[in-house]
Amino acid sequence: MPKIPISSPLRASTKSGSVFTIRQATLKDLDALVSLRRAEQTEFGQTDHPILDKADRVFSRWARSRMKAKRLVAWLAEKRNGTIVGCGCLWLQPVHPNPQRKRTHRPYLLSMYTDPKSRGRGLATRIVLAAMDWCRKHGYHTLSLHASDLGKGVYKSLGFKPTSEMRARLDDPNLPRSHARL
Ligand SMILES: CC(C)(COP(=O)(O)OP(=O)(O)OC[C@H]1O[C@@H](n2cnc3c(N)ncnc32)[C@H](O)[C@@H]1OP(=O)(O)O)[C@@H](O)C(=O)NCCC(=O)NCCS
């Protein structure tokens, strides 16, 4: 598919004439956010409906309280007919202060999802750009995320680089425990 230049970051149109708008979500959009997140979880392999239903309720409560507290900002990609086909959320995650970072929140991007039929049109790219602009405007100098394989190209093309974060699987029985001899 030919690339459409991102001349207008908040409006994307395809060769077939579809027009998408990228806009900030409000609390009224919570159901759409929850349903796109559910589609993402399903795509990642979770097909158990009771688990998905519970995850929807938990995420909805979590997102609502953070949106109200202005700790979660979300963007949506919306078709001209009002159908919402993509999203991304920016969470101001609590962190400890340090000499390089006096603030006690850092922006973290999550729940990036585009409906499969609308992929490859630059919608996620535009949502990430909107989040990056928001961070700059609010005085944040970094933006972090964990990338899926499908997302890596999008983030890389926008200048994201792997960091030195390390992680241990604490349920790994082969890992040392405090009572074990080291
Ligand atoms: C990852 C994901 C959100 C990307 O959504 P998207 O809207 O298709 O993303 P974009 O269209 O901006 O970019 C996708 C590709 O199209 C290309 N592209 C970007 N703008 C384009 C444009 N205007 N026209 C055509 N192609 C474009 C991008 O370069 C990218 O190419 P790459 O895959 O080779 O890197 C989507 O694949 C998805 O929902 N995946 C499942 C959930 C997931 O993995 N979420 C990410 C968690 S980190």
XYZ file of N, CA and C and ligand atoms in Angstrom:
594
model
N 0.850 -1.200 0.000
C 0.000 0.000 0.000
C 0.889 1.255 0.000
N 0.643 2.237 -0.898
C 1.518 3.413 -0.914
C 1.366 4.230 0.365
N 2.461 4.834 0.780
C 2.408 5.631 2.019
C 1.715 6.958 1.751
N 0.849 7.330 2.665
C 0.198 8.634 2.554
C 1.028 9.594 3.394
N 1.507 10.698 2.828
C 2.343 11.581 3.627
C 1.588 12.127 4.831
N 2.298 12.207 5.950
C 1.629 12.706 7.154
C 1.763 14.220 7.179
N 1.042 14.874 6.262
C 1.131 16.325 6.211
C 0.170 16.913 7.232
N -0.964 16.249 7.399
C -1.927 16.722 8.380
C -2.024 15.676 9.478
N -1.367 15.893 10.604
C -1.275 14.826 11.585
C -2.614 14.351 12.133
N -3.620 15.193 12.160
C -4.852 14.773 12.811
C -5.949 14.371 11.829
N -5.592 14.319 10.557
C -6.574 13.882 9.553
C -5.855 12.976 8.569
N -6.402 11.822 8.316
C -5.759 10.905 7.379
C -6.771 10.535 6.317
N -6.385 10.590 5.046
C -7.313 10.117 4.027
C -6.597 9.086 3.166
N -7.336 8.096 2.742
C -6.735 7.033 1.950
C -7.087 7.251 0.487
N -6.450 6.456 -0.377
C -6.721 6.583 -1.816
C -8.189 6.340 -2.122
N -8.831 5.438 -1.327
C -10.239 5.142 -1.597
C -11.154 6.255 -1.080
N -10.577 7.271 -0.463
C -11.375 8.418 -0.045
C -11.815 8.382 1.401
N -11.516 7.268 2.131
C -11.917 7.246 3.545
C -11.149 8.332 4.291
N -11.862 9.009 5.164
C -11.208 10.051 5.948
C -11.301 9.667 7.418
N -10.193 9.753 8.092
C -10.146 9.438 9.520
C -9.723 10.688 10.270
N -10.289 10.860 11.444
C -9.870 11.967 12.293
C -9.251 11.383 13.551
N -8.159 11.976 13.980
C -7.577 11.585 15.265
C -8.023 12.630 16.282
N -8.675 12.182 17.331
C -9.137 13.139 18.344
C -8.944 12.571 19.731
N -8.892 13.500 20.688
C -8.743 13.069 22.080
C -10.062 12.459 22.569
N -9.950 11.391 23.331
C -11.158 10.720 23.843
C -11.692 11.452 25.073
N -12.996 11.318 25.292
C -13.606 11.817 26.525
C -14.165 10.594 27.281
N -14.716 10.856 28.441
C -15.291 9.744 29.208
C -16.407 9.044 28.431
N -17.050 9.795 27.534
C -18.138 9.192 26.737
C -17.602 8.112 25.791
N -16.286 8.143 25.524
C -15.686 7.177 24.603
C -15.160 5.930 25.311
N -15.409 5.845 26.604
C -14.824 4.752 27.386
C -15.226 3.372 26.832
N -16.495 3.226 26.448
C -16.938 1.917 25.937
C -16.170 1.545 24.668
N -15.930 2.545 23.817
C -15.185 2.271 22.572
C -13.756 1.861 22.910
N -13.151 2.548 23.879
C -11.779 2.199 24.286
C -11.731 0.776 24.829
N -12.718 0.451 25.655
C -12.760 -0.883 26.263
C -12.940 -1.936 25.170
N -13.786 -1.642 24.193
C -14.030 -2.679 23.192
C -12.824 -2.847 22.262
N -12.084 -1.763 21.971
C -10.867 -1.925 21.163
C -9.803 -2.685 21.959
N -9.755 -2.406 23.242
C -8.782 -3.130 24.073
C -9.119 -4.623 24.128
N -10.399 -4.916 24.187
C -10.825 -6.326 24.188
C -10.417 -7.006 22.867
N -10.598 -6.268 21.765
C -10.193 -6.821 20.460
C -8.684 -7.085 20.456
N -7.921 -6.192 21.072
C -6.465 -6.378 21.133
C -6.115 -7.643 21.929
N -6.784 -7.788 23.102
C -6.509 -8.964 23.937
C -6.880 -10.252 23.201
N -7.995 -10.197 22.458
C -8.432 -11.370 21.692
C -7.384 -11.704 20.631
N -6.890 -10.633 19.968
C -5.865 -10.845 18.935
C -4.585 -11.432 19.541
N -4.299 -11.066 20.782
C -3.115 -11.608 21.446
C -3.362 -13.019 21.998
N -4.568 -13.574 21.763
C -4.783 -14.978 22.084
C -5.750 -15.249 23.228
N -6.282 -14.227 23.868
C -7.220 -14.452 24.972
C -8.638 -14.586 24.393
N -9.197 -15.790 24.459
C -10.520 -15.981 23.855
C -11.571 -16.400 24.886
N -11.157 -16.451 26.149
C -12.066 -16.882 27.211
C -12.984 -15.698 27.579
N -14.270 -15.838 27.254
C -15.182 -14.692 27.423
C -15.305 -14.192 28.863
N -15.471 -15.095 29.855
C -15.555 -14.570 31.228
C -14.293 -13.792 31.623
N -13.127 -14.267 31.183
C -11.888 -13.537 31.508
C -11.893 -12.169 30.818
N -12.312 -12.161 29.559
C -12.356 -10.890 28.819
C -13.375 -9.933 29.441
N -14.551 -10.480 29.850
C -15.586 -9.626 30.463
C -15.047 -8.975 31.731
N -14.354 -9.780 32.541
C -13.817 -9.245 33.799
C -12.740 -8.190 33.496
N -11.883 -8.500 32.508
C -10.827 -7.548 32.142
C -11.433 -6.232 31.643
N -12.549 -6.316 30.921
C -13.232 -5.098 30.445
C -13.664 -4.237 31.630
N -14.270 -4.901 32.633
C -14.775 -4.131 33.789
C -13.622 -3.490 34.549
N -12.559 -4.277 34.734
C -11.403 -3.769 35.495
C -10.764 -2.601 34.747
N -10.568 -2.766 33.421
C -9.930 -1.698 32.647
C -10.817 -0.456 32.624
N -12.116 -0.667 32.487
C -13.040 0.463 32.427
C -12.968 1.298 33.718
N -12.988 0.612 34.855
C -12.888 1.327 36.141
C -11.547 2.048 36.254
N -10.474 1.321 35.890
C -9.112 1.866 35.976
C -8.995 3.115 35.094
N -9.471 3.000 33.857
C -9.334 4.107 32.911
C -10.219 5.288 33.321
N -11.450 4.998 33.754
C -12.360 6.085 34.129
C -11.757 6.933 35.241
N -11.251 6.268 36.287
C -10.752 7.057 37.415
C -9.510 7.848 36.999
N -8.669 7.273 36.153
C -7.470 8.009 35.735
C -7.795 9.131 34.745
N -8.785 8.905 33.886
C -9.173 10.002 32.976
C -9.727 11.167 33.790
N -10.531 10.830 34.798
C -11.107 11.895 35.639
C -10.007 12.653 36.373
N -8.978 11.920 36.820
C -7.876 12.539 37.578
C -6.830 13.164 36.653
N -7.091 13.130 35.358
C -6.167 13.645 34.337
C -4.818 12.930 34.381
N -4.875 11.637 34.657
C -3.664 10.809 34.633
C -3.680 9.855 33.443
N -4.739 9.910 32.658
C -4.831 9.073 31.461
C -5.453 9.923 30.353
N -4.736 9.994 29.232
C -5.248 10.720 28.071
C -5.309 9.692 26.943
N -6.391 9.700 26.210
C -6.497 8.719 25.128
C -6.836 9.424 23.824
N -6.407 8.814 22.724
C -6.745 9.325 21.393
C -7.448 8.227 20.615
N -8.339 8.677 19.756
C -9.103 7.734 18.939
C -8.952 8.088 17.470
N -8.992 7.064 16.624
C -9.080 7.289 15.185
C -10.520 6.998 14.810
N -11.169 8.005 14.248
C -12.613 7.902 13.984
C -12.886 8.090 12.501
N -13.723 7.223 11.964
C -14.122 7.372 10.564
C -15.139 8.502 10.452
N -15.336 8.970 9.215
C -16.286 10.075 9.004
C -17.683 9.723 9.536
N -18.044 8.418 9.457
C -19.380 8.014 9.921
C -19.456 7.790 11.435
N -18.371 8.117 12.135
C -18.387 8.018 13.603
C -17.851 6.699 14.142
N -17.546 5.749 13.243
C -17.013 4.463 13.726
C -15.590 4.664 14.227
N -15.337 4.139 15.418
C -14.004 4.281 16.009
C -13.194 3.033 15.668
N -12.039 3.245 15.028
C -11.277 2.099 14.502
C -9.876 1.975 15.114
N -9.502 2.913 15.957
C -8.154 2.813 16.531
C -8.042 3.645 17.791
N -7.080 3.285 18.619
C -6.902 4.037 19.864
C -5.479 3.906 20.390
N -5.185 4.733 21.342
C -3.931 4.676 22.082
C -4.113 5.490 23.356
N -3.512 5.021 24.449
C -3.682 5.702 25.739
C -2.329 6.121 26.289
N -2.301 7.277 26.883
C -1.095 7.773 27.529
C -1.376 7.844 29.028
N -0.662 7.037 29.763
C -0.850 6.973 31.222
C 0.294 7.724 31.895
N -0.049 8.629 32.782
C 0.994 9.295 33.578
C 1.238 8.413 34.787
N 2.267 7.618 34.650
C 2.557 6.529 35.576
C 3.370 7.055 36.762
N 2.970 6.698 38.008
C 3.753 7.178 39.155
C 5.171 6.598 39.144
N 6.155 7.447 39.347
C 7.555 6.993 39.445
C 8.242 7.776 40.558
N 9.381 7.285 40.977
C 10.140 7.983 42.015
C 10.905 9.157 41.387
N 11.131 10.201 42.162
C 11.936 11.310 41.612
C 13.417 10.932 41.616
N 14.180 11.508 40.733
C 15.634 11.365 40.774
C 16.231 12.668 40.232
N 17.562 12.836 40.304
C 18.119 14.142 39.906
C 17.801 14.515 38.459
N 17.649 13.503 37.588
C 17.346 13.824 36.182
C 15.846 14.053 35.970
N 15.055 13.561 36.904
C 13.607 13.616 36.695
C 12.956 13.999 38.010
N 12.612 15.284 38.117
C 12.045 15.744 39.386
C 10.562 15.374 39.505
N 9.923 15.155 38.352
C 8.485 14.872 38.405
C 8.248 13.444 38.877
N 7.117 13.225 39.470
C 6.845 11.893 40.008
C 5.861 11.101 39.129
N 5.742 11.531 37.870
C 4.963 10.765 36.898
C 5.738 10.721 35.601
N 5.620 9.610 34.882
C 6.231 9.587 33.558
C 5.194 9.101 32.554
N 5.202 9.665 31.365
C 4.217 9.229 30.376
C 4.551 7.857 29.809
N 3.543 7.025 29.729
C 3.704 5.654 29.259
C 2.556 5.355 28.283
N 2.924 4.895 27.109
C 1.918 4.671 26.071
C 1.446 3.215 26.101
N 0.150 3.007 26.108
C -0.382 1.649 26.152
C -1.664 1.559 25.326
N -2.116 0.322 25.172
C -3.398 0.085 24.502
C -3.450 0.702 23.102
N -2.370 0.561 22.366
C -2.381 0.996 20.967
C -3.064 -0.109 20.163
N -4.106 0.250 19.462
C -4.807 -0.765 18.665
C -5.485 -0.125 17.464
N -5.331 -0.768 16.324
C -6.066 -0.359 15.125
C -6.809 -1.579 14.599
N -8.076 -1.387 14.302
C -8.873 -2.470 13.723
C -8.154 -2.987 12.463
N -8.064 -4.329 12.317
C -7.285 -4.873 11.195
C -7.628 -4.263 9.831
N -8.923 -3.943 9.605
C -9.306 -3.412 8.277
C -8.754 -2.001 8.035
N -8.351 -1.331 9.079
C -7.886 0.058 8.915
C -6.384 0.199 9.130
N -5.675 -0.913 9.131
C -4.224 -0.853 9.396
C -3.437 -0.389 8.172
N -2.220 0.061 8.451
C -1.310 0.441 7.363
C -1.675 1.757 6.706
N -2.455 2.567 7.396
C -2.856 3.874 6.846
C -2.295 5.016 7.684
N -1.445 4.664 8.615
C -0.822 5.718 9.410
C -1.631 6.144 10.627
N -2.679 5.370 10.995
C -3.512 5.812 12.131
C -2.736 5.701 13.447
N -2.092 4.548 13.681
C -1.313 4.417 14.924
C -0.182 5.436 14.932
N 0.439 5.637 13.783
C 1.529 6.629 13.707
C 1.023 7.995 14.152
N -0.149 8.361 13.673
C -0.697 9.679 14.035
C -1.051 9.748 15.525
N -1.550 8.641 16.061
C -1.897 8.642 17.488
C -0.624 8.800 18.321
N 0.450 8.098 17.925
C 1.701 8.238 18.679
C 2.221 9.681 18.552
N 2.111 10.244 17.337
C 2.557 11.638 17.161
C 1.761 12.588 18.057
N 0.453 12.354 18.153
C -0.380 13.209 19.022
C 0.067 13.061 20.475
N 0.384 11.826 20.875
C 0.834 11.602 22.265
C 2.190 12.275 22.494
N 3.077 12.192 21.500
C 4.397 12.829 21.646
C 4.247 14.353 21.782
N 3.368 14.916 20.957
C 3.128 16.374 21.041
C 2.572 16.749 22.412
N 1.632 15.926 22.884
C 1.016 16.205 24.194
C 2.099 16.220 25.277
N 2.993 15.229 25.209
C 4.059 15.134 26.224
C 4.949 16.373 26.177
N 5.349 16.765 24.956
C 6.210 17.964 24.833
C 5.492 19.179 25.413
N 4.228 19.327 25.040
C 3.444 20.491 25.493
C 3.362 20.540 27.019
N 3.344 19.365 27.648
C 3.200 19.327 29.104
C 4.532 19.151 29.821
N 5.622 19.367 29.089
C 6.934 19.425 29.727
C 7.570 18.081 30.040
N 7.118 17.010 29.398
C 7.754 15.703 29.595
C 8.786 15.488 28.494
N 9.938 14.942 28.895
C 11.039 14.816 27.927
C 11.208 13.414 27.380
N 10.505 12.445 27.965
C 10.607 11.073 27.431
C 9.201 10.476 27.328
N 9.104 9.468 26.491
C 7.850 8.711 26.382
C 8.242 7.238 26.275
N 7.698 6.412 27.160
C 8.070 4.988 27.195
C 6.895 4.108 26.783
N 7.219 2.892 26.383
C 6.192 1.909 26.019
C 6.839 0.543 25.892
N 6.009 -0.470 25.863
C 6.474 -1.806 25.493
C 5.887 -2.112 24.121
N 6.739 -2.516 23.203
C 6.264 -2.686 21.827
C 5.958 -4.146 21.512
N 4.835 -4.357 20.838
C 4.566 -5.695 20.282
C 5.338 -5.798 18.966
N 5.405 -6.989 18.406
C 6.112 -7.134 17.123
C 5.473 -6.254 16.047
N 4.131 -6.189 16.052
C 3.462 -5.379 15.026
C 3.707 -3.887 15.218
N 3.916 -3.500 16.480
C 4.072 -2.072 16.769
C 5.494 -1.552 16.592
N 6.467 -2.457 16.644
C 7.869 -2.024 16.665
C 8.224 -1.055 15.530
N 7.777 -1.389 14.309
C 8.123 -0.560 13.148
C 7.581 0.860 13.311
N 6.350 0.949 13.826
C 5.717 2.261 14.006
C 6.564 3.121 14.955
N 6.929 2.533 16.093
C 7.670 3.310 17.100
C 9.076 3.643 16.609
N 9.707 2.661 15.959
C 11.071 2.876 15.463
C 11.085 4.037 14.469
N 10.078 4.043 13.582
C 10.075 5.093 12.557
C 9.853 6.477 13.179
N 9.347 6.511 14.399
C 9.122 7.803 15.064
C 10.257 8.147 16.031
N 11.300 7.332 16.042
C 12.490 7.677 16.836
C 12.625 6.946 18.159
N 11.727 6.007 18.450
C 11.843 5.248 19.711
C 12.997 4.258 19.598
N 13.708 4.082 20.712
C 14.846 3.157 20.735
C 14.705 2.229 21.940
N 15.229 0.984 21.826
C 15.171 0.081 22.986
C 15.928 0.689 24.163
N 15.479 0.377 25.371
C 16.176 0.904 26.556
C 16.890 -0.247 27.270
N 17.484 0.067 28.403
C 18.262 -0.956 29.114
C 17.438 -1.656 30.192
N 16.104 -1.510 30.143
C 15.290 -2.135 31.184
C 15.492 -3.667 31.190
N 15.569 -4.257 32.386
C 15.706 -5.712 32.510
C 14.513 -6.249 33.296
N 14.217 -7.518 33.127
C 13.056 -8.089 33.816
C 13.324 -9.550 34.160
N 12.880 -9.963 35.342
C 12.985 -11.375 35.730
C 11.579 -11.952 35.845
N 11.387 -13.201 35.442
C 10.111 -13.899 35.636
C 10.166 -14.529 37.017
N 9.501 -13.930 37.988
C 9.651 -14.378 39.376
C 8.981 -15.721 39.644
N 8.127 -16.155 38.696
C 7.528 -17.483 38.861
C 8.393 -18.575 38.227
N 9.557 -18.220 37.727
C 10.470 -19.208 37.153
C 11.101 -20.010 38.294
N 10.800 -21.332 38.373
C 11.312 -22.121 39.507
C 12.844 -22.209 39.510
N 13.472 -21.900 38.397
C 14.940 -21.981 38.341
C 15.635 -20.737 38.894
N 14.860 -19.714 39.215
C 15.501 -18.501 39.739
C 15.839 -18.679 41.218
N 16.918 -18.060 41.690
C 17.277 -18.205 43.101
C 16.236 -17.577 44.024
N 16.126 -18.111 45.216
C 15.245 -17.584 46.269
C 16.117 -17.239 47.459
N 15.589 -16.446 48.368
C 16.448 -15.973 49.454
C 16.909 -17.117 50.357
N 16.104 -18.224 50.425
C 16.515 -19.325 51.283
C 17.502 -20.262 50.571
N 17.701 -20.040 49.268
C 18.610 -20.929 48.535
C 20.045 -20.460 48.704
N 20.963 -21.386 48.611
C 22.380 -21.026 48.668
C 22.784 -20.370 47.372
N 23.448 -19.233 47.456
C 23.884 -18.563 46.232
C 25.345 -18.890 45.962
C 0.521 -2.017 15.941
C -0.721 -1.368 15.351
C -1.407 -0.537 16.446
C -0.333 -0.458 14.184
O -1.503 0.189 13.717
P -1.602 0.881 12.275
O -2.677 1.890 12.352
O -1.692 -0.145 11.227
O -0.172 1.596 12.198
P 0.370 2.530 11.028
O -0.544 2.458 9.859
O 0.691 3.850 11.584
O 1.730 1.787 10.707
C 1.710 0.426 10.287
C 2.599 0.280 9.093
O 2.091 1.063 8.037
C 3.070 2.008 7.640
N 2.428 3.312 7.410
C 2.469 4.366 8.243
N 1.830 5.383 7.706
C 1.352 4.953 6.556
C 0.592 5.558 5.579
N 0.218 6.835 5.702
N 0.231 4.830 4.510
C 0.619 3.554 4.412
N 1.370 2.916 5.339
C 1.718 3.624 6.379
C 4.009 2.137 8.805
O 5.299 2.546 8.340
C 3.998 0.766 9.368
O 4.877 -0.034 8.617
P 5.689 -1.202 9.361
O 4.670 -2.163 9.920
O 6.515 -1.741 8.277
O 6.462 -0.549 10.438
C -1.702 -2.449 14.790
O -0.996 -3.318 13.932
C -2.352 -3.283 15.886
O -3.370 -2.883 16.446
N -1.779 -4.456 16.189
C -2.308 -5.365 17.213
C -2.156 -4.788 18.612
C -0.743 -4.339 18.879
O 0.232 -5.018 18.551
N -0.655 -3.148 19.488
C 0.614 -2.504 19.757
C 1.017 -2.757 21.147
S 2.596 -2.013 21.432
